[in-house]
Short mmCIF file of C-alpha atoms and ligand atoms in Angstrom, two decimals:
data_model
loop_
_atom_site.label_atom_id
_atom_site.label_comp_id
_atom_site.label_asym_id
_atom_site.label_seq_id
_atom_site.Cartn_x
_atom_site.Cartn_y
_atom_site.Cartn_z
CA MET E 4 0.00 0.00 0.00
CA TYR E 5 2.54 2.49 -1.27
CA ALA E 6 2.64 5.19 -3.95
CA ALA E 7 4.71 8.23 -4.87
CA ALA E 8 3.23 11.27 -6.59
CA GLU E 9 4.38 14.63 -7.85
CA ALA E 10 2.56 17.95 -8.21
CA GLN E 11 3.43 21.56 -8.92
CA PRO E 12 2.23 24.80 -7.38
CA ASN E 13 -0.11 27.09 -9.26
CA VAL E 14 -0.37 30.85 -9.48
CA ALA E 15 -3.86 32.30 -9.20
CA LEU E 16 -4.69 34.96 -11.78
CA ILE E 17 -8.19 35.43 -10.38
CA LYS E 18 -7.62 35.13 -6.65
CA TYR E 19 -9.24 32.97 -3.99
CA TRP E 20 -9.48 34.76 -0.64
CA GLY E 21 -12.43 33.87 1.59
CA LYS E 22 -14.45 30.83 2.60
CA ARG E 23 -18.15 30.03 2.72
CA ASN E 24 -17.56 27.06 5.05
CA ASP E 25 -14.50 26.61 7.24
CA ALA E 26 -15.04 22.97 8.21
CA LEU E 27 -15.29 21.71 4.62
CA ASN E 28 -12.92 24.41 3.35
CA LEU E 29 -15.39 25.70 0.77
CA PRO E 30 -14.36 28.85 -1.09
CA ALA E 31 -16.70 31.87 -1.03
CA ALA E 32 -15.96 32.51 -4.72
CA GLY E 33 -14.33 30.78 -7.67
CA SER E 34 -10.74 31.31 -8.81
CA LEU E 35 -8.55 30.73 -11.86
CA SER E 36 -4.91 29.70 -12.01
CA ILE E 37 -1.98 28.50 -14.07
CA THR E 38 -0.04 25.44 -12.96
CA LEU E 39 3.75 25.82 -13.04
CA ASP E 40 6.29 23.28 -14.30
CA ALA E 41 9.59 24.26 -12.67
CA LEU E 42 8.73 23.84 -8.97
CA HIS E 43 7.87 20.40 -7.61
CA THR E 44 6.55 18.61 -4.58
CA GLN E 45 7.21 14.88 -4.36
CA THR E 46 5.25 12.90 -1.82
CA THR E 47 5.28 9.25 -0.84
CA VAL E 48 2.48 7.62 1.13
CA HIS E 49 2.94 4.21 2.71
CA PHE E 50 0.03 2.73 4.66
CA ASP E 51 1.55 0.48 7.30
CA ALA E 52 -0.44 -1.63 9.78
CA THR E 53 2.40 -1.48 12.33
CA LEU E 54 2.04 2.31 12.78
CA ALA E 55 0.05 3.59 15.78
CA ASP E 56 -0.25 7.06 14.22
CA ASP E 57 0.39 8.83 10.93
CA ASP E 58 4.04 9.81 10.63
CA VAL E 59 4.37 12.97 8.52
CA VAL E 60 7.71 14.47 7.53
CA VAL E 61 7.75 17.53 5.25
CA ASN E 62 11.14 18.74 4.03
CA GLY E 63 12.83 16.62 6.70
CA LYS E 64 10.77 18.10 9.58
CA ARG E 65 7.89 16.90 11.75
CA ASP E 66 5.37 19.66 12.51
CA PRO E 67 2.24 18.89 14.59
CA ASP E 68 0.05 21.41 12.73
CA GLN E 69 1.04 20.04 9.37
CA ALA E 70 0.57 16.45 10.59
CA ARG E 71 -2.96 17.28 11.71
CA ARG E 72 -3.92 18.76 8.33
CA VAL E 73 -2.37 15.82 6.45
CA GLY E 74 -4.05 13.34 8.81
CA ALA E 75 -7.45 14.96 8.20
CA VAL E 76 -7.11 14.45 4.41
CA LEU E 77 -5.82 10.90 4.90
CA ASP E 78 -8.88 10.21 7.10
CA LEU E 79 -11.15 11.06 4.16
CA LEU E 80 -9.28 8.62 1.91
CA ARG E 81 -9.21 5.96 4.63
CA ALA E 82 -12.98 6.32 5.00
CA ARG E 83 -13.35 5.76 1.24
CA ALA E 84 -11.20 2.64 1.48
CA GLY E 85 -12.91 1.41 4.65
CA ILE E 86 -9.65 1.06 6.57
CA ALA E 87 -8.06 2.68 9.62
CA THR E 88 -4.43 1.91 8.78
CA ARG E 89 -2.01 4.75 9.53
CA ALA E 90 0.47 6.04 6.99
CA ARG E 91 4.07 7.16 6.67
CA VAL E 92 4.14 10.35 4.57
CA ARG E 93 7.33 11.89 3.23
CA SER E 94 7.11 15.11 1.22
CA THR E 95 9.80 17.36 -0.22
CA ASN E 96 9.66 20.63 -2.13
CA ASP E 97 12.43 21.78 -4.46
CA PHE E 98 11.51 25.44 -3.73
CA PRO E 99 11.20 27.64 -0.59
CA THR E 100 8.28 26.57 1.64
CA SER E 101 5.82 29.06 3.19
CA ALA E 102 7.09 32.02 1.17
CA GLY E 103 4.04 32.69 -0.95
CA LEU E 104 4.92 30.04 -3.53
CA ALA E 105 1.90 27.88 -2.79
CA SER E 106 3.65 24.88 -1.28
CA SER E 107 0.33 23.84 0.28
CA ALA E 108 -1.21 23.70 -3.21
CA SER E 109 1.34 21.28 -4.63
CA GLY E 110 1.64 19.50 -1.26
CA PHE E 111 -2.00 18.54 -0.85
CA ALA E 112 -2.43 17.78 -4.56
CA ALA E 113 0.52 15.35 -4.39
CA LEU E 114 -0.81 13.89 -1.13
CA ALA E 115 -4.27 13.19 -2.56
CA ALA E 116 -2.78 11.58 -5.69
CA ALA E 117 -0.30 9.45 -3.73
CA ALA E 118 -2.83 8.27 -1.13
CA ASN E 119 -5.33 7.42 -3.88
CA GLY E 120 -2.60 5.37 -5.56
CA ALA E 121 -1.46 3.67 -2.37
CA LEU E 122 -5.01 2.63 -1.49
CA GLY E 123 -5.88 1.65 -5.08
CA LEU E 124 -9.09 3.68 -4.88
CA GLY E 125 -9.06 4.67 -8.55
CA LEU E 126 -10.60 8.09 -7.84
CA ASP E 127 -10.83 10.42 -10.83
CA ALA E 128 -9.26 13.88 -11.03
CA ARG E 129 -12.47 15.64 -9.97
CA GLU E 130 -12.72 13.53 -6.81
CA LEU E 131 -9.03 14.15 -6.10
CA SER E 132 -9.64 17.88 -6.53
CA ILE E 133 -12.40 17.76 -3.91
CA LEU E 134 -10.16 15.84 -1.50
CA ALA E 135 -7.14 18.11 -2.11
CA ARG E 136 -9.41 21.14 -1.42
CA ARG E 137 -10.03 19.83 2.11
CA GLY E 138 -6.28 20.21 2.74
CA SER E 139 -5.93 23.57 1.01
CA GLY E 140 -8.26 25.46 -1.29
CA SER E 141 -5.58 26.21 -3.86
CA ALA E 142 -4.54 22.51 -3.93
CA ALA E 143 -7.80 21.66 -5.70
CA ARG E 144 -6.39 23.54 -8.72
CA SER E 145 -2.95 21.83 -8.72
CA ILE E 146 -4.62 18.48 -9.52
CA PHE E 147 -4.81 19.83 -13.08
CA GLY E 148 -2.19 21.31 -15.41
CA GLY E 149 -2.26 24.41 -17.60
CA TYR E 150 -5.12 26.87 -17.13
CA VAL E 151 -7.52 25.79 -14.39
CA GLU E 152 -10.76 27.16 -12.95
CA MET E 153 -11.98 26.40 -9.43
CA ALA E 154 -15.73 26.46 -8.87
CA ALA E 155 -17.07 27.86 -5.60
CA GLY E 156 -20.08 25.54 -5.84
CA THR E 157 -23.35 26.08 -4.02
CA ARG E 158 -23.91 22.75 -2.28
CA ASP E 159 -23.52 22.52 1.48
CA ASP E 160 -21.61 19.24 1.18
CA GLY E 161 -18.99 20.80 -1.14
CA GLU E 162 -19.29 18.11 -3.79
CA ASP E 163 -19.57 20.80 -6.49
CA ALA E 164 -16.53 22.77 -5.26
CA PHE E 165 -13.78 21.37 -7.46
CA ALA E 166 -11.38 22.56 -10.15
CA SER E 167 -11.58 21.83 -13.88
CA PRO E 168 -9.06 22.29 -16.68
CA LEU E 169 -9.72 25.16 -19.11
CA LEU E 170 -6.79 24.87 -21.52
CA ASP E 171 -3.61 22.79 -21.83
CA ALA E 172 -0.28 24.34 -20.92
CA SER E 173 1.10 23.66 -24.42
CA THR E 174 -1.85 25.33 -26.17
CA TRP E 175 -0.89 28.77 -24.86
CA PRO E 176 2.57 28.71 -23.25
CA LEU E 177 3.38 31.48 -20.81
CA THR E 178 6.42 32.02 -18.62
CA VAL E 179 6.22 33.04 -14.97
CA VAL E 180 9.20 34.98 -13.62
CA ILE E 181 9.18 34.87 -9.83
CA ALA E 182 11.03 37.60 -7.96
CA ILE E 183 11.81 36.42 -4.43
CA THR E 184 11.94 39.52 -2.25
CA SER E 185 12.21 37.71 1.09
CA HIS E 186 12.93 34.16 2.26
CA ALA E 187 11.31 34.79 5.66
CA PRO E 188 8.11 32.90 6.56
CA LYS E 189 5.03 35.08 6.11
CA ALA E 190 3.61 36.98 9.06
CA ILE E 191 0.05 35.68 8.78
CA GLY E 192 -1.07 32.38 7.24
CA SER E 193 -3.75 32.24 4.56
CA ARG E 194 -6.32 30.70 6.84
CA ALA E 195 -6.03 33.33 9.58
CA GLY E 196 -5.71 36.07 6.96
CA MET E 197 -8.93 35.02 5.24
CA ARG E 198 -10.80 34.83 8.53
CA ALA E 199 -9.59 38.29 9.57
CA SER E 200 -10.45 39.72 6.14
CA GLN E 201 -13.98 38.36 6.30
CA ARG E 202 -14.51 39.58 9.85
CA THR E 203 -12.95 43.01 9.69
CA SER E 204 -12.53 44.37 6.14
CA ARG E 205 -15.27 46.76 5.04
CA TYR E 206 -14.57 45.72 1.44
CA TYR E 207 -14.84 41.95 1.90
CA GLY E 208 -18.40 41.72 0.57
CA ASP E 209 -17.57 43.83 -2.49
CA TRP E 210 -14.46 41.74 -3.11
CA ILE E 211 -16.37 38.44 -3.12
CA ALA E 212 -19.16 39.96 -5.27
CA SER E 213 -16.59 41.10 -7.86
CA VAL E 214 -15.05 37.68 -8.53
CA PRO E 215 -17.63 36.14 -10.94
CA ASN E 216 -17.24 39.03 -13.41
CA ASP E 217 -13.43 38.80 -13.27
CA LEU E 218 -13.68 35.06 -13.85
CA ALA E 219 -15.85 35.58 -16.93
CA ILE E 220 -13.37 38.09 -18.38
CA ALA E 221 -10.39 35.83 -17.67
CA ARG E 222 -12.12 32.78 -19.15
CA ALA E 223 -12.88 34.73 -22.34
CA ALA E 224 -9.32 36.08 -22.51
CA ILE E 225 -7.89 32.58 -22.23
CA ALA E 226 -10.26 31.19 -24.85
CA ALA E 227 -9.19 34.00 -27.22
CA ARG E 228 -5.47 33.87 -26.12
CA ASP E 229 -5.86 37.60 -25.46
CA PHE E 230 -2.80 38.45 -23.36
CA GLU E 231 -3.71 42.10 -22.84
CA GLN E 232 -7.15 41.27 -21.51
CA LEU E 233 -5.79 38.52 -19.26
CA ALA E 234 -3.15 40.96 -17.96
CA ALA E 235 -5.70 43.65 -17.13
CA VAL E 236 -8.15 41.41 -15.30
CA SER E 237 -5.40 39.50 -13.43
CA GLU E 238 -3.78 42.68 -12.10
CA ALA E 239 -7.22 44.02 -11.15
CA SER E 240 -8.06 40.83 -9.22
CA CYS E 241 -4.72 40.84 -7.40
CA LEU E 242 -4.93 44.52 -6.47
CA ALA E 243 -8.57 44.27 -5.37
CA MET E 244 -7.69 41.35 -3.07
CA HIS E 245 -4.77 43.21 -1.51
CA ALA E 246 -6.79 46.46 -1.26
CA MET E 247 -9.50 44.58 0.62
CA MET E 248 -6.85 43.17 2.98
CA LEU E 249 -5.34 46.61 3.55
CA ALA E 250 -8.76 47.64 4.87
CA ALA E 251 -8.82 44.86 7.50
CA HIS E 252 -8.31 45.70 11.20
CA PRO E 253 -5.44 45.34 11.82
CA ALA E 254 -4.37 45.79 8.20
CA ILE E 255 -3.01 42.71 6.46
CA ILE E 256 0.03 43.78 4.45
CA TYR E 257 1.84 40.97 2.63
CA TRP E 258 4.03 43.29 0.57
CA ASN E 259 7.40 44.74 1.41
CA GLY E 260 9.07 47.73 -0.26
CA THR E 261 10.74 45.53 -2.86
CA THR E 262 7.36 44.03 -3.80
CA LEU E 263 6.16 47.48 -4.81
CA ASP E 264 9.46 48.29 -6.55
CA CYS E 265 9.05 45.13 -8.67
CA ILE E 266 5.48 46.12 -9.55
CA GLN E 267 6.68 49.57 -10.62
CA ARG E 268 9.42 47.98 -12.73
CA ILE E 269 6.84 45.74 -14.44
CA ARG E 270 4.64 48.76 -15.11
CA ALA E 271 7.63 50.48 -16.75
CA LEU E 272 8.20 47.38 -18.92
CA GLN E 273 4.54 47.46 -19.93
CA ALA E 274 4.90 51.11 -20.92
CA ASP E 275 7.76 49.99 -23.19
CA GLY E 276 5.45 47.48 -24.87
CA VAL E 277 6.72 44.32 -23.10
CA ASN E 278 4.06 41.61 -22.77
CA VAL E 279 4.12 41.11 -19.01
CA PHE E 280 1.83 41.53 -16.02
CA PHE E 281 2.24 41.10 -12.27
CA THR E 282 0.46 39.17 -9.59
CA VAL E 283 1.18 38.84 -5.85
CA ASP E 284 -0.22 36.24 -3.46
CA ALA E 285 -0.22 35.92 0.33
CA GLY E 286 3.43 36.83 0.58
CA PRO E 287 5.93 39.40 -0.70
CA GLN E 288 7.07 37.59 -3.86
CA VAL E 289 6.15 39.08 -7.24
CA LYS E 290 5.13 36.81 -10.08
CA ALA E 291 5.60 38.38 -13.50
CA VAL E 292 3.58 36.50 -16.08
CA CYS E 293 4.83 37.02 -19.63
CA LEU E 294 4.90 35.67 -23.14
CA PRO E 295 7.90 33.29 -23.40
CA ASP E 296 9.91 35.55 -25.72
CA ALA E 297 9.82 38.36 -23.11
CA ALA E 298 10.94 36.16 -20.20
CA ALA E 299 14.71 36.78 -20.36
CA HIS E 300 14.23 40.54 -20.53
CA VAL E 301 11.71 40.52 -17.65
CA ALA E 302 14.01 38.33 -15.52
CA ASP E 303 16.98 40.66 -16.14
CA ALA E 304 14.88 43.71 -15.22
CA LEU E 305 13.64 42.14 -11.96
CA ARG E 306 17.14 40.93 -11.00
CA GLU E 307 18.25 44.59 -11.12
CA VAL E 308 15.61 45.72 -8.62
CA ALA E 309 17.35 46.40 -5.28
CA GLY E 310 16.19 43.89 -2.64
CA VAL E 311 15.36 41.07 -5.05
CA GLU E 312 17.09 38.02 -3.56
CA ASP E 313 16.44 35.51 -6.29
CA VAL E 314 14.64 35.15 -9.60
CA LEU E 315 13.06 31.87 -10.70
CA LEU E 316 11.61 31.09 -14.12
CA SER E 317 8.88 28.60 -14.85
CA GLY E 318 6.76 27.56 -17.75
CA LEU E 319 3.32 26.02 -17.38
CA GLY E 320 3.08 22.36 -16.48
CA ASP E 321 0.96 19.30 -15.83
CA GLY E 322 -1.31 18.34 -13.00
CA ALA E 323 -0.61 15.93 -10.14
CA ARG E 324 0.44 12.44 -11.16
CA VAL E 325 1.53 9.13 -9.65
CA LEU E 326 5.21 8.33 -10.23
CA GLU E 327 5.33 4.92 -8.59
CA GLY E 328 2.64 2.56 -7.39
CA ARG E 329 -0.95 2.42 -8.64
CA ALA E 330 -2.42 5.50 -10.37
C1 2P0 Z 401 -4.91 31.89 -4.45
N1 2P0 Z 401 -4.05 32.27 -2.20
O1 2P0 Z 401 -5.96 31.94 -5.11
C2 2P0 Z 401 -4.87 32.78 -3.22
C3 2P0 Z 401 -4.38 34.13 -3.51
C4 2P0 Z 401 -3.12 33.21 -1.73
C5 2P0 Z 401 -3.54 34.49 -2.34
O2 2P0 Z 401 -5.01 30.26 -2.24
O3 2P0 Z 401 -7.01 28.11 3.70
O4 2P0 Z 401 -3.34 28.21 1.20
O5 2P0 Z 401 -5.57 26.32 2.76
O6 2P0 Z 401 -7.70 26.97 1.63
O7 2P0 Z 401 -5.11 27.58 -0.50
C6 2P0 Z 401 -3.79 30.69 -0.39
O8 2P0 Z 401 -4.79 29.97 0.20
O9 2P0 Z 401 -5.78 28.54 1.70
C7 2P0 Z 401 -4.31 31.04 -1.66
P1 2P0 Z 401 -6.55 27.42 2.49
P2 2P0 Z 401 -4.68 28.44 0.60
O10 2P0 Z 401 -3.92 31.21 -4.77
#
């Protein structure tokens, strides 16, 4: 009862920030993302009858909080399989964890795929997306590659809150240039940040109400391969999310000075006619999304911004998959 799986993080263009149900981790609105190909999480799951408890090691470390979240997702898969056997879980990322690079997205997508393989459940991608969502909302999207849309759903049981693929990575290749402006762990986790936003930001309701229209624009832009339109709606979604968080009490500020300097640099590139746009998640890193032929120029420009510690480049990639064991 063993399998290994791999998944990549995704970058949301239309952001997810808010829940309609905490217990089932149901998003308050839909979202839309691109799955990356250059950053990976590899996870092995080994169900072992001799274990008294799940044994979870992520990047060589045991963390009780992480173990609890992993155990909760494993419980759902165990219930499907009708077993109580505990598991040994080993997961490694080849990129910085907890720095706004969505390690929970690739982590829970890889976990769901590996546990499904180890138990031989034969669940399809939609079911895996629902299970991955229970671990982390953004993980539901990393089950799929390329351009992906997450549905908020309306059902109380969450069975209609899953991601679906919109377009293959190879059909419209883009490059994401990631400017790392800090390697420090973020000040406030997504979960606490979402709860505080919902409770205290005067703009939370307007933010959630604005998402369906942004999703429609992004969907149309992707169908038409309209970079300019995708750029405009993605930047608007990112800035609206952060604006709403700035209005929380106390304010939630994920950016540092270098984050804003990178954004200004990208705006200057745009003024020069470079096909690039920015997006920023729950952390200070800046993701510059560009057409592949602009990537080298964009990377050089961001490397020159004072305070940028590292620049990573990634194309778009595939969804979660089993590497070893049953698929
Ligand atoms: C996103 N982020 O759409 C948004 C934009 C960060 C900013 O999804 O509570 O770690 O585990 O469901 O998935 C981060 O949220 O939150 C996130 P949980 P998750 O990518």
